[in-house]
Protein backbone atom coordinates (compact mmCIF):
# COMPACT_ATOMS: atom_id res chain seq x y z
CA UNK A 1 -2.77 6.65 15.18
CA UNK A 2 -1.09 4.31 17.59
CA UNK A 3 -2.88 1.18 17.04
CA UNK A 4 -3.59 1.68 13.77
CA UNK A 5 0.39 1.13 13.11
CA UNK A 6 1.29 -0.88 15.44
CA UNK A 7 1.73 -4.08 13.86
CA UNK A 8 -0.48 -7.38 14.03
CA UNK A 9 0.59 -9.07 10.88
CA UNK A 10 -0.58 -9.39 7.39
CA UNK A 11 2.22 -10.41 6.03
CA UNK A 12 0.41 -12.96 3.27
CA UNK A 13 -1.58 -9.76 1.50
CA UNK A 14 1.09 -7.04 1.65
CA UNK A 15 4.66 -7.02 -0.12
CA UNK A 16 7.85 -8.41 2.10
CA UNK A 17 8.75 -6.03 5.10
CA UNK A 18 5.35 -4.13 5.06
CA UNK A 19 3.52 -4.11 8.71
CA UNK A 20 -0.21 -3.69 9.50
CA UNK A 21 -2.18 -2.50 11.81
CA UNK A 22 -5.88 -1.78 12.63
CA UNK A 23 -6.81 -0.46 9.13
CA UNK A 24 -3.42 0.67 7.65
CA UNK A 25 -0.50 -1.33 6.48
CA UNK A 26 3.15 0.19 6.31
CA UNK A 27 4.65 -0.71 2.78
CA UNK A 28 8.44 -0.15 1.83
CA UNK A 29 9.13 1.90 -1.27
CA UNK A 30 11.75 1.12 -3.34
CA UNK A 31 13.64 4.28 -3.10
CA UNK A 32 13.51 3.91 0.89
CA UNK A 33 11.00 4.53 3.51
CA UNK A 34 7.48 3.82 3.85
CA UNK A 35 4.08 4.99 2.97
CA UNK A 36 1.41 4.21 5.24
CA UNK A 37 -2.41 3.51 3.39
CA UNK A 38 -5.26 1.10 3.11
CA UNK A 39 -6.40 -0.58 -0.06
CA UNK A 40 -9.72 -2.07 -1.22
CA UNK A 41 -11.53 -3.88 -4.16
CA UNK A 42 -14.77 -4.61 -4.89
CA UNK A 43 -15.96 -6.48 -8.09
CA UNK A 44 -14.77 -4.78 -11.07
CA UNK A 45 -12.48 -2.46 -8.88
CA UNK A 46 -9.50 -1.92 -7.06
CA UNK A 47 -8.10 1.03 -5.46
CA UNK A 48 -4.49 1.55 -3.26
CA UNK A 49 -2.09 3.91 -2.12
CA UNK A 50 -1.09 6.03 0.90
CA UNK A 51 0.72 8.59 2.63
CA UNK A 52 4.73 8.34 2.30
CA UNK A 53 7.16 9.15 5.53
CA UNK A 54 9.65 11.84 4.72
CA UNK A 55 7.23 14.48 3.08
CA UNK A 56 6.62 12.50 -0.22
CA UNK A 57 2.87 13.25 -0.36
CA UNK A 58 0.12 11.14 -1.16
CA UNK A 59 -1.45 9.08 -3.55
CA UNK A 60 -4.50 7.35 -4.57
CA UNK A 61 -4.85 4.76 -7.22
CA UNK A 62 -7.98 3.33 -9.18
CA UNK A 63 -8.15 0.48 -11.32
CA UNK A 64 -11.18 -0.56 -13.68
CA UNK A 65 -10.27 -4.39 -12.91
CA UNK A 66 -9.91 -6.41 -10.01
CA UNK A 67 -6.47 -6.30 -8.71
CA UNK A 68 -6.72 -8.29 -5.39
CA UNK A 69 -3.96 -10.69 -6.16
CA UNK A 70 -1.22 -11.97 -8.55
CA UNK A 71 -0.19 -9.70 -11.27
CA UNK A 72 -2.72 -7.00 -11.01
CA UNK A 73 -1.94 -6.80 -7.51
CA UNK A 74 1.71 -6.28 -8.28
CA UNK A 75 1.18 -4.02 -10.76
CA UNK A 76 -0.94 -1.92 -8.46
CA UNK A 77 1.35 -2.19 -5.88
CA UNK A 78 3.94 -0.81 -8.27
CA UNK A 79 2.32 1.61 -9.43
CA UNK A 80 1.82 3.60 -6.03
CA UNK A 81 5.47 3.23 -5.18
CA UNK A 82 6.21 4.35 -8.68
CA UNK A 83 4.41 7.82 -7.96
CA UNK A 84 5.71 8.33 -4.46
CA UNK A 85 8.99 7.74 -5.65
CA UNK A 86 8.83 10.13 -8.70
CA UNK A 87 12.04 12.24 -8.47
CA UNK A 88 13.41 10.41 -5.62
CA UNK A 89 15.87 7.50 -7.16
């Protein structure tokens, strides 16, 4: 698990203060700390989410549309930090 967080940039795909590595990128939650996960998208698809530091569990989430950048990206984005942070604000 080494290299695949230690960090060799990303930053223009993943939000402000995230890190990536070979295949996972560290993303800050907004109730502090990080999950660690991978996302993906494919026409008509988009999937993200993680494992959260501290115990929070993990999450998976699936989109019907395209969510590779922009809104649907944020909203995506959003919505896995929304979940691991259920409970925690």
């Amino acid at each position: 698990m080494t290299e695949d967080t230690t960090d060799v940039g990303g930053r223009d795909v993943y939000p402000a203060g995230s890190r990536y590595g070979y295949g996972v990128a560290s993303v800050p939650l907004s109730c502090g700390g990080v999950y660690w996960g991978h996302g993906g998208d494919l026409p008509g698809d988009s999937v993200g989410g993680g494992r959260a530091t501290g115990g929070r569990g993990t999450v998976t989430v699936y989109t019907t549309t395209w969510a590779a950048q922009g809104d649907g990206l944020r909203h995506l984005q959003g919505a896995v930090d929304a979940a691991l942070c259920a409970g925690r604000r």
